XYZ file of C-alpha atoms in Angstrom:
110
model
C 33.515 -17.950 -81.559
C 32.712 -20.999 -83.610
C 33.727 -24.660 -83.275
C 36.737 -24.268 -85.571
C 38.237 -21.688 -83.181
C 37.551 -23.475 -79.878
C 40.609 -25.013 -78.220
C 40.953 -28.726 -78.730
C 40.806 -29.473 -74.988
C 37.591 -27.544 -74.695
C 35.949 -29.557 -77.557
C 37.135 -32.761 -75.877
C 35.759 -31.723 -72.486
C 32.472 -30.798 -74.031
C 32.156 -34.085 -75.850
C 32.869 -35.901 -72.621
C 30.107 -34.016 -70.843
C 27.530 -34.593 -73.545
C 27.622 -38.206 -74.728
C 24.592 -37.637 -76.899
C 24.461 -34.869 -79.572
C 22.745 -31.801 -78.433
C 19.290 -31.718 -79.959
C 18.237 -28.363 -78.618
C 18.104 -25.226 -80.712
C 20.579 -23.165 -78.704
C 22.018 -22.708 -75.176
C 20.389 -19.229 -74.972
C 17.887 -18.847 -72.147
C 17.365 -18.751 -68.418
C 18.976 -21.659 -66.456
C 18.645 -22.808 -62.825
C 21.118 -25.049 -60.996
C 19.663 -28.297 -59.713
C 22.076 -28.333 -56.756
C 22.321 -24.782 -55.617
C 19.930 -21.854 -55.493
C 21.639 -20.162 -58.542
C 20.487 -19.050 -61.915
C 21.961 -17.433 -65.097
C 20.911 -16.089 -68.387
C 22.538 -16.432 -71.748
C 21.674 -14.345 -74.794
C 24.194 -14.961 -77.583
C 27.565 -13.909 -76.331
C 26.130 -12.080 -73.352
C 25.587 -13.739 -69.988
C 24.112 -12.556 -66.704
C 26.135 -14.503 -64.223
C 24.826 -16.118 -61.075
C 26.254 -13.108 -59.270
C 24.075 -10.818 -61.442
C 26.940 -9.409 -63.497
C 26.280 -8.820 -67.243
C 29.368 -9.609 -69.337
C 30.474 -11.139 -72.629
C 31.583 -14.770 -72.992
C 32.531 -17.292 -75.590
C 29.398 -18.350 -77.351
C 28.667 -21.192 -79.796
C 25.151 -22.385 -80.209
C 25.501 -25.467 -77.918
C 28.416 -24.257 -75.715
C 29.298 -21.236 -73.661
C 32.316 -20.343 -71.515
C 33.528 -17.413 -69.553
C 35.886 -16.478 -66.710
C 33.873 -15.499 -63.618
C 34.350 -11.800 -62.991
C 35.363 -10.134 -59.726
C 32.188 -9.848 -57.614
C 31.008 -13.428 -58.462
C 31.411 -16.175 -55.974
C 33.629 -18.088 -58.385
C 35.728 -15.016 -59.402
C 38.670 -15.923 -61.577
C 37.510 -19.538 -62.385
C 36.833 -20.612 -65.914
C 33.292 -21.782 -66.367
C 32.214 -24.147 -69.216
C 28.694 -25.022 -70.225
C 27.468 -27.657 -72.639
C 23.881 -28.040 -73.849
C 22.723 -31.614 -73.458
C 19.086 -31.359 -74.673
C 16.317 -28.823 -74.841
C 15.957 -28.622 -71.041
C 19.422 -29.641 -69.656
C 22.883 -28.109 -69.527
C 26.050 -29.333 -67.875
C 28.364 -26.718 -66.155
C 31.922 -27.289 -65.150
C 34.027 -24.971 -63.069
C 37.703 -24.588 -63.469
C 39.800 -27.750 -63.947
C 37.157 -30.017 -62.292
C 36.147 -31.519 -65.665
C 35.251 -34.919 -64.227
C 32.578 -33.118 -62.027
C 29.766 -31.227 -63.576
C 26.539 -29.615 -62.296
C 23.280 -30.145 -63.907
C 21.271 -27.045 -64.814
C 17.677 -26.936 -66.142
C 15.799 -24.272 -68.103
C 13.644 -22.252 -65.758
C 11.276 -19.307 -65.920
C 12.386 -15.843 -67.138
C 14.889 -13.955 -64.947
C 13.410 -11.480 -62.388
């Protein structure tokens, strides 16, 4: 998926979450939540969710979204991620667009 095919509301939400342009190369990598003991890995359109489920999502170099699968704690919720800088990502769950979690790059997945 590219920016031209993203829904307008998703672009607007992403812009609100990242007031500065993303300077990082890509959202790909291993990420750890700063508020909960969770991690995830993004490799192109493939994600390993915090629940350990490998699946496909909507990938664009600085953004990623997916619907949490059955078996994940957030099953059925839409998850949106926006790259802020080389080391920081904002994650929003469901319709709670005003609230976001800060995730940081961390070591390789186990």
